[in-house]
């Protein structure tokens, strides 16, 4: 359905996309995970024909987007990363406008606007200007505006930035609902929890490259051997002393009271580790076996955290 | 897709912005009213540029020749008293003067009838006459103003005479005489007035009038019918064109807004072409400008009785080409600016400058020659010229063709540059 073949895009020196190849099937809810500047937005804008690219080609329903722009644009709904709406107009007026842009009119347009407003849960406030909306409500209208023309493909570029957990869950519910109606959705985010929760297949991007892709299970397999144990002590501990005692493990000091043990098959050695610590007469407050997650996969693949914070 | 939704949306946004609506319609109306009230239908007597005036002096007294030489010394006007007949310079008489004016060789003439000095000494109404072609109402107003100024500065006693008449009439004869005596005493105490002129304070009855023109001059129209509030077209058109420029740059700046809030990109991702975005914006601005000019002219008609039905096709043509030219200017200003703030400061400077130089604030014939020359490079000049040509000089479509052509030229050039700049910069 959507296929990128060896696509590259440079902004001067910056390689925003480097030989990206990717295939997304019809009806998939596909996650694109990557840190700031990874090239997610660039990829979205290449697919929706907005950005000309330097190399390769993109096919939608086996049609090259180079030759069939207008047709393809009608098939795609875009939810841009930045809220792109008219603040001075009401939610209804905004939706009506974007509907008209996609050549809807008359009763059809009116019904679509009302349906979508109900879908995003803002029907009651449809006549308020967006200025009076909260950030999360604007986000929902931002999503709604991309859905009016009932597109087959929906490209969502970080649609939940700055949204509280409750609204986020609402939006997730909406996206899942859209997916069950057969829409193909690409969802970009730098929150691994979002990608994990929503998407079956995920691609991880960094520096314009896809560094891993597959189903969640396939991705976690890459981490299989690697596990962590996080131990939090009641009191401060002497990290150097630990390094000498546990020289066969890889240790990381998180803070004065927290240490991470990592290495292959570490969980099997947990009882031994606890025994030694007991002998050292240090009181343990908490032990945490971290589950494999995409955050760690990213760390493993790039040596960096997914997010800086 | 067609551009109607885009234009509709722009108007919707415009109508929601109270300040934009006020700046477009209300503020110019208020300014037109203020200008109209302050200056009335009367030209300012400052910095006029060399109007050629004929003069016939039938009084031939010391007073009349002093008056003549005073007028002659003014740089605003040049006085001609003679014309050539068979290589001989002979003095004009009233009849020849009138013939010259009727033939369009001169715009106006001043006639000093015999008994001029006598009547002034008697405190009667000054018998000075201005003969003119009412087409040149503006010049008439200017000359009238110049003469008023000259008389007030050089023969203040005449004003007292005129004022006393009015006071007398207002207060009644007896009280008037007391008042007059008091004034007389006060004036005598502080200003050494020669005995001989004592009698200029003698009251003479005349109709009481407001004292806006302290000296009443006789005017003789030689052709056609007088166009009543002819000066008001200056304020209406001047303010209309100036505020048209403000509103179109506001319109142009909405393009930058849309760039800023991401809607342009969203439109481009949707099936909308760049050219459609730009063209619809230009159409929107032009329609807005057109509506603004129409509204302000109708306002001029309702408030000042401006005869907008004088030549409707010509006026419509001028309004349309002016709206188009200004719109291209608005889009152009937006295209050279990075954001709305920049548009604000650049446009204010540019618009006020162009409006002052181009005759939107004051008629350009009040200005020094070199300013008039510079003014020719402004859009305002050609818009004002076309419009005043219709109202003041009764010109028709064919006659205003140069102005129309230049405004269309401005539209084409600025639109072209703006589109290129926008394609290059805004869509990046
Ligand atoms: N218009 C542009 N001009 C120059 N460089 C750009 C432009 N747009 C993006 N870039 C660069 O391309 C790279 C990829 O940017 P992109 O916006 O695709 O990242 P992203 O993954 O969407 O990041 P974020 O999570 O912050 O939205 C970045 O290094 C960015 O600086
Ligand atoms: Mg992005």
XYZ file of C-alpha atoms and ligand atoms in Angstrom:
769
model
C 0.000 0.000 0.000
C 2.685 2.511 1.005
C 6.182 1.724 -0.142
C 9.332 3.771 0.154
C 12.235 2.626 -2.000
C 15.659 3.942 -1.151
C 14.413 7.438 -0.441
C 16.920 10.169 0.416
C 16.326 13.777 1.256
C 18.958 16.347 2.153
C 18.613 19.842 3.498
C 21.975 21.164 2.437
C 24.439 19.351 4.702
C 21.734 17.728 6.793
C 20.783 14.242 5.707
C 17.168 14.159 6.802
C 16.483 10.817 5.115
C 19.166 8.356 4.108
C 18.201 5.524 1.781
C 15.006 4.762 3.587
C 13.088 1.701 2.428
C 9.877 0.676 4.067
C 6.681 -1.156 3.261
C 3.385 -0.595 5.031
C 0.400 -2.794 4.281
C -3.172 -1.735 3.870
C -5.021 -1.447 7.164
C -1.878 -1.314 9.283
C -1.370 0.979 12.241
C 2.315 1.601 11.803
C 4.528 3.342 14.351
C 7.459 5.558 13.462
C 9.565 6.064 16.559
C 12.540 8.370 16.785
C 14.082 11.223 18.732
C 13.892 14.897 17.766
C 15.415 15.483 14.378
C 15.334 11.813 13.394
C 13.532 12.597 10.168
C 9.984 11.538 11.030
C 8.298 14.698 9.806
C 10.475 14.690 6.731
C 9.324 11.176 5.940
C 5.667 12.066 6.473
C 6.011 15.084 4.190
C 7.693 13.019 1.522
C 4.861 10.503 1.579
C 2.162 13.158 1.375
C 3.877 14.653 -1.698
C 4.588 17.975 0.020
C 8.364 17.602 -0.003
C 10.291 16.857 -3.144
C 13.031 14.330 -2.409
C 16.440 13.713 -3.897
C 16.566 9.980 -4.531
C 14.436 6.891 -4.698
C 10.688 6.708 -5.112
C 7.514 6.350 -3.110
C 4.540 4.296 -4.206
C 1.026 4.451 -2.931
C -1.252 1.679 -4.168
C 1.552 0.956 -6.627
C 1.344 4.469 -8.091
C 4.466 6.599 -7.924
C 3.712 9.781 -6.030
C 5.824 11.698 -8.510
C 3.249 11.314 -11.257
C -0.052 11.141 -9.428
C 0.097 13.933 -6.887
C -3.445 15.183 -7.035
C -5.005 11.749 -6.868
C -2.787 10.712 -4.023
C -3.406 13.877 -2.059
C -7.104 13.106 -2.028
C -6.383 9.662 -0.571
C -4.255 11.013 2.253
C -5.339 12.702 5.445
C -2.622 14.588 7.229
C -2.437 15.573 10.857
C 0.506 17.944 11.040
C 2.819 18.080 14.019
C 2.114 21.774 14.540
C -1.522 22.729 14.962
C -2.407 24.296 11.631
C -5.825 25.879 12.003
C -7.429 29.314 12.064
C -7.579 30.371 15.694
C -10.128 33.111 15.065
C -12.614 30.776 13.469
C -14.836 28.373 15.354
C -14.180 24.646 15.312
C -17.086 24.174 12.961
C -15.914 26.916 10.592
C -12.434 25.431 10.542
C -13.705 21.990 9.693
C -16.072 23.353 7.096
C -13.200 25.188 5.455
C -10.927 22.155 5.346
C -13.814 20.073 4.058
C -14.373 22.550 1.230
C -10.695 22.426 0.407
C -11.143 18.678 -0.089
C -14.084 19.440 -2.362
C -16.857 18.452 0.005
C -19.980 20.564 -0.129
C -23.598 20.935 0.854
C -25.286 18.467 3.139
C -22.492 15.973 2.798
C -20.019 18.496 4.175
C -22.298 19.469 7.016
C -22.870 15.874 8.055
C -19.190 15.039 7.888
C -18.304 18.042 10.065
C -20.863 17.088 12.668
C -19.871 13.413 12.651
C -16.205 14.229 13.067
C -16.944 16.745 15.808
C -18.778 14.001 17.653
C -15.922 11.593 17.006
C -13.410 13.957 18.634
C -15.879 14.736 21.413
C -16.204 18.470 20.746
C -19.612 18.669 19.131
C -21.014 20.686 22.035
C -18.338 23.312 21.640
C -18.360 23.475 17.864
C -19.277 27.155 17.740
C -16.527 28.375 20.053
C -13.548 29.998 18.394
C -10.412 27.942 18.710
C -8.854 30.722 20.749
C -11.092 29.620 23.580
C -9.985 25.998 23.302
C -7.359 24.320 25.447
C -4.253 22.947 23.791
C -5.582 19.411 23.926
C -8.895 20.408 22.392
C -7.108 22.178 19.558
C -5.117 18.997 18.996
C -8.355 17.109 18.603
C -9.662 19.585 16.039
C -6.276 19.396 14.334
C -6.836 15.667 13.992
C -10.452 16.130 12.941
C -9.485 18.462 10.094
C -7.384 15.711 8.562
C -10.182 13.167 8.603
C -13.026 15.080 6.949
C -12.600 13.748 3.460
C -12.558 10.171 4.734
C -9.036 9.400 3.526
C -7.752 5.850 3.092
C -4.401 6.749 4.521
C -3.896 8.858 7.623
C -0.501 10.320 8.450
C -0.312 11.429 12.073
C 2.733 13.430 13.059
C 3.015 13.394 16.845
C -0.667 14.105 17.346
C -0.548 13.967 21.137
C 2.166 16.482 21.928
C 1.120 18.555 24.939
C -2.005 16.550 25.636
C -2.954 15.394 29.138
C -3.176 11.626 29.794
C -6.953 11.614 29.683
C -7.178 13.336 26.295
C -4.339 11.162 25.108
C -6.322 8.041 25.932
C -9.298 9.532 24.155
C -7.171 10.154 21.075
C -5.727 6.650 21.247
C -9.235 5.240 21.366
C -10.090 7.293 18.306
C -7.054 6.098 16.409
C -7.761 2.489 17.244
C -11.337 2.991 16.122
C -10.182 4.479 12.830
C -7.860 1.542 12.359
C -10.683 -0.948 12.854
C -12.602 0.789 10.051
C -9.787 -0.211 7.733
C -7.710 2.951 7.555
C -3.997 2.697 7.053
C -2.307 4.849 9.649
C 1.244 5.968 10.152
C 1.789 7.285 13.648
C 5.002 9.112 14.512
C 6.118 9.720 18.045
C 9.122 9.945 20.270
C 7.237 8.273 23.110
C 8.053 4.582 22.999
C 5.051 3.810 25.246
C 2.739 5.244 22.588
C 4.250 3.216 19.812
C 4.237 0.114 21.995
C 0.646 0.540 22.984
C -0.843 1.460 19.608
C 1.189 -0.140 16.902
C 1.767 -3.690 15.811
C 4.668 -2.839 13.588
C 7.193 -0.181 14.389
C 10.181 1.379 12.687
C 12.824 3.068 14.796
C 14.517 6.037 13.147
C 17.642 7.952 13.968
C 19.647 10.453 11.930
C 17.494 9.914 8.870
C 17.914 6.130 8.899
C 15.656 3.286 9.890
C 17.764 1.455 12.417
C 15.299 -1.288 13.206
C 11.834 -2.291 12.169
C 9.398 -5.093 12.704
C 6.665 -6.210 15.067
C 7.101 -5.433 18.741
C 8.016 -9.078 19.394
C 10.638 -9.055 16.680
C 12.140 -5.905 18.063
C 12.219 -7.152 21.639
C 14.037 -10.243 20.486
C 16.945 -8.006 19.680
C 17.102 -7.266 23.410
C 16.507 -10.770 24.641
C 19.820 -11.490 26.239
C 20.070 -8.129 27.743
C 18.351 -7.492 31.030
C 18.708 -5.117 33.897
C 18.225 -5.202 37.598
C 17.777 -1.929 39.332
C 18.393 -1.889 43.084
C 17.518 1.000 45.343
C 19.122 1.072 48.813
C 17.811 2.576 51.983
C 21.018 4.532 52.517
C 23.891 5.811 50.435
C 26.274 3.185 49.111
C 29.877 3.086 48.073
C 29.923 2.610 44.302
C 33.666 1.893 44.099
C 33.316 -0.849 46.660
C 30.541 -2.386 44.499
C 32.704 -2.197 41.413
C 35.401 -4.227 43.167
C 32.969 -6.744 44.642
C 30.901 -7.243 41.460
C 33.671 -6.992 38.919
C 32.077 -9.606 36.640
C 28.936 -7.490 36.138
C 28.368 -4.269 34.314
C 27.357 -1.613 36.845
C 25.821 1.824 36.450
C 25.334 4.267 39.274
C 22.087 6.185 38.869
C 22.217 8.208 42.086
C 23.507 7.923 45.683
C 21.038 5.142 46.455
C 20.420 3.489 43.081
C 22.503 1.073 41.029
C 21.798 -0.877 37.851
C 23.259 -4.348 37.231
C 23.335 -5.328 33.625
C 24.799 -8.101 31.508
C 23.588 -11.278 29.865
C 21.551 -13.689 31.971
C 21.731 -11.335 34.920
C 18.349 -12.353 36.297
C 19.648 -15.901 36.946
C 22.325 -14.469 39.190
C 19.937 -12.309 41.175
C 19.900 -14.505 44.296
C 23.699 -14.517 44.400
C 23.818 -10.741 44.082
C 21.312 -10.259 46.893
C 23.251 -12.584 49.166
C 26.480 -10.678 48.648
C 24.757 -7.362 49.336
C 23.311 -8.755 52.541
C 26.781 -9.766 53.621
C 27.921 -6.189 52.958
C 25.221 -5.156 55.467
C 23.508 -2.741 53.148
C 19.752 -2.555 53.385
C 17.768 -2.940 50.140
C 14.661 -0.850 49.700
C 13.516 -1.957 46.287
C 14.460 -4.296 43.473
C 13.221 -3.741 39.946
C 13.502 -6.093 36.978
C 13.108 -3.831 34.028
C 11.141 -5.383 31.199
C 12.482 -5.107 27.709
C 11.241 -1.989 26.003
C 11.847 0.135 22.943
C 13.628 2.731 24.999
C 16.291 0.191 25.818
C 16.368 -1.089 22.297
C 17.048 2.441 21.127
C 19.749 2.817 23.747
C 21.305 -0.417 22.639
C 21.148 0.437 18.955
C 22.418 3.988 19.191
C 24.146 4.208 22.541
C 21.895 7.192 23.312
C 18.697 7.727 25.175
C 15.596 8.170 23.034
C 14.875 11.406 24.761
C 17.206 13.746 26.518
C 15.141 14.285 29.609
C -10.464 22.778 -6.340
C -11.627 26.303 -6.838
C -10.559 29.340 -4.868
C -13.903 30.342 -3.461
C -13.452 28.572 -0.096
C -10.105 30.308 0.330
C -11.566 33.740 -0.382
C -14.593 33.075 1.779
C -12.348 32.039 4.634
C -10.293 35.237 4.319
C -13.395 37.391 4.498
C -14.651 35.420 7.445
C -11.371 36.047 9.242
C -11.456 39.702 8.258
C -14.950 40.219 9.602
C -13.962 38.562 12.872
C -11.148 41.037 13.376
C -12.796 44.147 14.725
C -9.632 46.174 14.423
C -9.228 45.264 10.767
C -12.806 46.198 9.991
C -12.424 49.470 11.879
C -9.181 50.320 10.144
C -10.721 49.568 6.777
C -13.983 51.457 7.033
C -14.400 53.368 10.239
C -11.066 55.090 10.767
C -10.924 56.580 7.276
C -14.508 57.786 7.677
C -13.583 59.563 10.868
C -10.500 61.094 9.306
C -12.463 62.227 6.287
C -14.915 63.894 8.659
C -12.117 65.553 10.596
C -10.367 66.798 7.486
C -13.659 67.957 6.101
C -14.495 69.814 9.298
C -11.095 71.385 9.761
C -10.520 72.561 6.235
C -14.027 72.665 4.949
C -14.396 73.124 1.268
C -11.711 75.694 1.423
C -8.173 75.315 0.234
C -5.222 75.941 2.451
C -3.250 79.030 1.574
C 0.163 77.585 2.121
C 2.836 76.625 -0.279
C 0.816 77.062 -3.403
C 2.699 76.649 -6.504
C 2.732 79.497 -8.927
C -0.781 79.968 -10.182
C -1.041 82.372 -13.066
C -3.630 85.019 -12.363
C -4.868 87.905 -14.481
C -5.492 91.245 -12.843
C -7.464 94.271 -13.942
C -7.236 97.409 -11.850
C -9.992 99.874 -12.707
C -9.600 101.757 -9.448
C -6.110 103.028 -10.213
C -5.631 104.548 -6.754
C -2.657 104.366 -4.458
C -4.474 101.790 -2.397
C -5.308 99.545 -5.304
C -1.784 99.646 -6.681
C -0.385 98.877 -3.256
C -2.708 95.915 -3.107
C -1.605 94.887 -6.576
C 2.066 95.004 -5.701
C 1.450 93.074 -2.511
C -0.183 90.287 -4.486
C 2.630 90.449 -6.999
C 5.196 89.875 -4.291
C 3.604 86.590 -3.230
C 5.474 83.624 -4.560
C 2.385 81.483 -4.784
C 0.925 83.408 -7.661
C 2.094 85.281 -10.688
C 0.074 88.300 -11.721
C -0.363 89.227 -15.328
C -1.907 92.555 -16.210
C -0.949 92.887 -19.834
C -1.284 90.998 -23.069
C 0.198 91.456 -26.452
C -1.722 92.918 -29.311
C 0.289 93.539 -32.485
C 3.582 93.410 -30.599
C 2.301 95.935 -28.162
C 1.706 95.193 -24.520
C -1.650 96.497 -23.470
C -3.492 96.292 -20.166
C -6.285 93.799 -19.795
C -9.782 95.089 -19.394
C -12.483 93.077 -17.669
C -13.936 91.893 -20.917
C -10.682 90.518 -22.324
C -9.863 89.002 -18.987
C -13.180 87.162 -18.974
C -12.657 86.058 -22.560
C -9.273 84.612 -21.705
C -10.715 82.692 -18.817
C -13.619 81.454 -20.849
C -11.239 80.313 -23.548
C -9.292 78.376 -20.940
C -6.120 80.448 -21.425
C -6.075 81.330 -17.738
C -7.917 79.800 -14.831
C -8.867 82.957 -13.028
C -8.547 86.675 -12.725
C -8.834 89.375 -10.073
C -10.908 92.426 -10.806
C -10.445 95.614 -8.816
C -13.376 97.833 -9.785
C -13.239 101.579 -9.533
C -14.267 102.878 -6.138
C -12.220 100.145 -4.486
C -10.308 102.452 -2.128
C -13.338 104.580 -1.467
C -15.523 101.678 -0.497
C -12.889 100.287 1.821
C -12.526 103.644 3.499
C -16.269 103.756 3.868
C -16.159 100.385 5.606
C -18.268 98.776 2.973
C -17.900 95.285 1.694
C -14.680 94.988 -0.270
C -15.662 95.165 -3.892
C -12.880 92.880 -5.069
C -13.996 90.236 -7.540
C -12.501 86.923 -8.483
C -13.532 85.749 -11.912
C -13.036 82.078 -12.566
C -13.986 78.977 -14.381
C -15.733 76.794 -11.777
C -13.787 73.837 -13.092
C -10.927 75.396 -11.222
C -12.707 75.651 -7.950
C -9.594 74.584 -6.114
C -7.477 77.349 -7.562
C -10.276 79.729 -6.785
C -10.204 78.606 -3.173
C -6.477 79.073 -3.061
C -6.548 82.576 -4.530
C -9.371 83.475 -2.220
C -7.264 82.300 0.700
C -4.202 84.160 -0.475
C -6.123 87.384 -0.824
C -7.686 86.970 2.583
C -4.283 86.410 4.072
C -2.794 89.401 2.296
C -5.555 91.709 3.402
C -5.479 90.512 6.987
C -1.751 90.914 7.242
C -1.519 94.283 5.530
C -4.809 96.057 6.101
C -6.060 94.832 9.452
C -8.349 97.816 9.753
C -10.502 96.422 6.988
C -11.276 93.405 9.089
C -12.367 95.598 11.964
C -14.735 97.308 9.637
C -16.223 94.075 8.443
C -16.391 92.686 11.956
C -18.022 95.796 13.315
C -20.764 95.457 10.797
C -21.403 91.961 11.998
C -21.195 92.852 15.678
C -23.520 95.717 15.185
C -26.027 93.633 13.463
C -25.806 90.981 16.089
C -26.084 93.236 19.147
C -28.453 95.809 17.752
C -27.493 99.330 16.803
C -27.286 100.953 20.219
C -25.349 98.272 22.037
C -23.254 97.833 18.974
C -22.201 101.419 19.082
C -21.162 101.139 22.719
C -19.243 98.017 21.967
C -17.659 99.715 19.042
C -16.690 102.738 21.120
C -15.131 100.513 23.726
C -13.166 98.602 21.150
C -12.250 101.854 19.520
C -10.852 103.165 22.792
C -8.969 99.984 23.540
C -7.488 99.852 20.097
C -6.537 103.486 20.215
C -4.856 103.042 23.563
C -2.634 100.219 22.379
C -2.199 100.745 18.668
C -1.315 104.074 17.158
C -3.933 104.347 14.459
C -3.794 107.375 12.205
C -6.738 109.747 12.621
C -7.627 109.581 9.005
C -8.747 105.978 9.198
C -11.099 106.621 12.045
C -14.113 106.220 9.878
C -13.446 102.641 9.005
C -15.081 101.740 12.284
C -18.303 103.283 11.199
C -20.864 100.526 11.235
C -22.805 99.671 8.186
C -25.557 97.185 8.235
C -25.067 93.958 6.413
C -26.375 90.479 6.946
C -24.934 88.714 9.959
C -22.862 85.711 9.072
C -20.573 83.308 10.811
C -17.093 84.712 10.783
C -15.301 81.903 9.015
C -14.293 84.183 6.160
C -13.689 87.531 7.777
C -13.543 89.244 4.432
C -16.188 88.584 1.902
C -15.064 88.719 -1.655
C -17.249 88.827 -4.679
C -16.833 85.819 -6.912
C -17.915 85.647 -10.493
C -18.211 82.290 -12.130
C -17.746 82.506 -15.803
C -18.636 79.006 -16.922
C -20.861 76.156 -15.908
C -22.360 75.579 -12.550
C -20.461 75.578 -9.331
C -19.542 72.188 -7.924
C -20.467 72.638 -4.292
C -18.151 70.648 -2.098
C -15.456 70.135 -4.587
C -12.667 70.025 -2.045
C -14.201 67.071 -0.253
C -13.246 64.679 -2.989
C -9.690 65.362 -1.950
C -10.344 64.118 1.575
C -12.525 61.229 0.540
C -10.246 59.950 -2.183
C -7.083 60.798 -0.288
C -8.053 58.978 2.865
C -9.652 56.164 0.889
C -6.472 55.468 -1.056
C -4.266 55.781 1.996
C -6.385 53.437 4.067
C -6.793 51.162 1.119
C -3.031 50.715 1.295
C -3.285 49.938 4.995
C -6.010 47.392 4.541
C -4.316 45.669 1.627
C -1.062 45.332 3.510
C -3.079 43.878 6.349
C -4.466 41.466 3.780
C -1.007 40.689 2.471
C 0.231 40.067 5.976
C -2.401 37.382 6.488
C -0.342 35.378 4.033
C 2.602 35.606 6.428
C 0.294 34.651 9.273
C -0.755 31.589 7.406
C 2.848 30.730 6.808
C 3.515 31.197 10.484
C 0.620 29.132 11.776
C 1.267 26.350 9.299
C -1.966 26.586 7.365
C -0.174 27.329 4.089
C 1.739 24.099 4.362
C -1.421 22.270 5.252
C -3.131 23.765 2.217
C -0.254 22.727 0.010
C -0.460 19.190 1.375
C -4.165 19.276 0.610
C -4.868 19.516 -3.081
C -4.267 23.263 -3.366
C -1.645 24.774 -5.642
C 0.653 27.607 -4.692
C -0.709 29.686 -7.507
C -4.220 29.146 -6.182
C -3.207 30.297 -2.727
C -1.544 33.441 -4.053
C -4.214 34.247 -6.577
C -7.035 33.775 -4.111
C -5.229 36.010 -1.655
C -4.856 38.703 -4.292
C -8.480 38.404 -5.263
C -9.511 38.659 -1.648
C -7.423 41.764 -1.127
C -8.693 43.359 -4.329
C -12.314 42.710 -3.437
C -11.703 44.045 0.044
C -10.084 47.172 -1.409
C -12.878 47.601 -3.912
C -15.514 47.382 -1.190
C -13.571 49.865 0.902
C -13.386 52.459 -1.867
C -17.042 52.000 -2.722
C -18.069 52.376 0.914
C -15.967 55.498 1.398
C -17.220 57.166 -1.758
C -20.792 56.454 -0.764
C -19.926 57.907 2.610
C -18.593 61.019 0.860
C -21.817 61.240 -1.069
C -24.018 60.880 2.009
C -22.057 63.250 4.210
C -20.637 65.867 1.880
C -22.934 65.481 -1.062
C -20.011 64.426 -3.213
C -21.460 63.876 -6.636
C -20.361 60.292 -7.192
C -22.851 59.868 -10.006
C -21.113 62.442 -12.116
C -19.395 59.864 -14.287
C -20.056 56.426 -12.852
C -18.170 54.340 -15.435
C -15.007 56.420 -15.094
C -15.190 56.393 -11.334
C -15.724 52.626 -11.308
C -12.774 52.119 -13.602
C -10.614 54.247 -11.313
C -11.824 52.382 -8.234
C -11.100 49.016 -9.791
C -7.626 49.824 -11.062
C -6.778 51.576 -7.796
C -7.910 48.557 -5.792
C -5.868 46.265 -8.023
C -2.751 48.416 -7.872
C -2.975 48.736 -4.104
C -3.512 45.004 -3.731
C -0.409 44.218 -5.689
C 1.394 46.697 -3.454
C 0.027 44.932 -0.359
C 1.129 41.528 -1.573
C 4.482 43.013 -2.530
C 5.068 44.503 0.914
C 4.154 41.185 2.514
C 6.505 39.368 0.169
C 9.537 41.399 1.224
C 8.792 41.016 4.932
C 9.587 38.163 7.276
C 6.661 38.535 9.663
C 3.666 40.600 10.494
C 5.515 43.009 12.775
C 7.861 43.829 9.947
C 4.927 44.394 7.636
C 3.514 46.744 10.263
C 6.556 48.960 10.497
C 7.597 48.906 6.851
C 4.105 49.519 5.586
C 3.418 52.378 7.976
C 6.539 54.171 6.837
C 5.960 53.422 3.182
C 2.266 54.224 3.162
C 2.520 57.473 5.100
C 5.426 58.531 2.921
C 3.700 57.674 -0.325
C 0.461 59.217 0.823
C 2.103 62.486 1.826
C 4.156 62.731 -1.343
C 1.474 61.414 -3.625
C -1.208 63.852 -2.550
C -3.377 61.659 -0.356
C -3.058 63.992 2.588
C -2.934 67.348 0.824
C -3.461 68.082 -2.824
C -0.128 67.875 -4.565
C -0.488 71.323 -6.126
C 0.041 72.739 -2.648
C 3.509 71.277 -2.633
C 6.828 72.493 -3.939
C 7.692 71.434 -7.485
C 10.363 68.908 -6.532
C 8.013 67.143 -4.135
C 5.444 67.003 -6.887
C 8.023 65.380 -9.106
C 8.908 62.801 -6.474
C 5.201 62.288 -5.872
C 4.769 61.110 -9.434
C 6.551 57.920 -8.455
C 3.843 56.980 -6.005
C 0.756 54.969 -6.589
C -1.266 57.537 -4.662
C -0.446 60.250 -7.153
C -1.949 58.401 -10.090
C -4.954 57.206 -8.153
C -5.617 60.731 -6.880
C -4.977 62.228 -10.273
C -7.446 59.944 -11.981
C -10.110 60.541 -9.375
C -9.678 64.306 -9.108
C -9.571 64.509 -12.895
C -13.080 63.135 -12.865
C -14.390 65.322 -10.072
C -12.521 68.564 -10.598
C -11.807 68.722 -14.250
C -14.826 66.837 -15.579
C -12.619 64.465 -17.476
C -13.891 61.254 -18.971
C -12.611 57.771 -19.483
C -10.426 58.683 -22.433
C -8.806 61.534 -20.523
C -7.996 59.494 -17.430
C -6.548 56.726 -19.544
C -2.916 57.560 -18.653
C -3.642 57.213 -14.939
C -5.503 53.968 -15.537
C -2.667 52.605 -17.618
C -0.038 53.495 -15.052
C -2.040 51.888 -12.260
C -2.431 48.727 -14.316
C 1.307 48.833 -14.952
C 1.938 49.094 -11.212
C -0.366 46.123 -10.655
C 1.426 43.970 -13.176
C 4.938 44.827 -12.029
C 4.340 44.458 -8.300
C 2.250 41.316 -8.652
C 4.958 39.772 -10.752
C 7.715 40.598 -8.261
C 5.578 39.522 -5.310
C 4.688 36.171 -6.855
C 8.326 35.452 -7.607
C 9.424 36.407 -4.125
C 6.688 34.376 -2.510
C 7.441 31.342 -4.558
C 11.049 31.604 -3.554
C 10.791 32.536 0.094
C 7.422 31.870 1.585
C 6.981 28.334 0.404
C 10.400 27.177 1.607
N 13.074 23.045 6.227
C 14.213 22.529 6.716
N 15.385 23.103 6.392
C 16.540 22.593 6.858
N 16.630 21.519 7.638
C 15.505 20.894 7.987
C 14.231 21.378 7.557
N 13.289 20.573 8.066
C 13.935 19.641 8.784
N 15.262 19.833 8.739
C 16.278 18.996 9.374
O 16.067 17.668 8.993
C 16.241 16.796 10.072
C 15.006 15.957 10.289
O 13.958 16.799 10.722
P 12.496 16.282 10.999
O 11.651 17.460 11.185
O 12.111 15.321 9.937
O 12.690 15.516 12.380
P 11.576 14.837 13.294
O 11.959 13.442 13.428
O 10.242 15.122 12.785
O 11.845 15.603 14.658
P 10.802 16.074 15.790
O 10.549 14.912 16.662
O 11.566 17.118 16.499
O 9.609 16.568 15.101
C 16.602 17.667 11.270
O 17.997 17.649 11.428
C 16.158 19.035 10.869
O 16.994 19.994 11.425
Mg 8.615 16.165 13.477
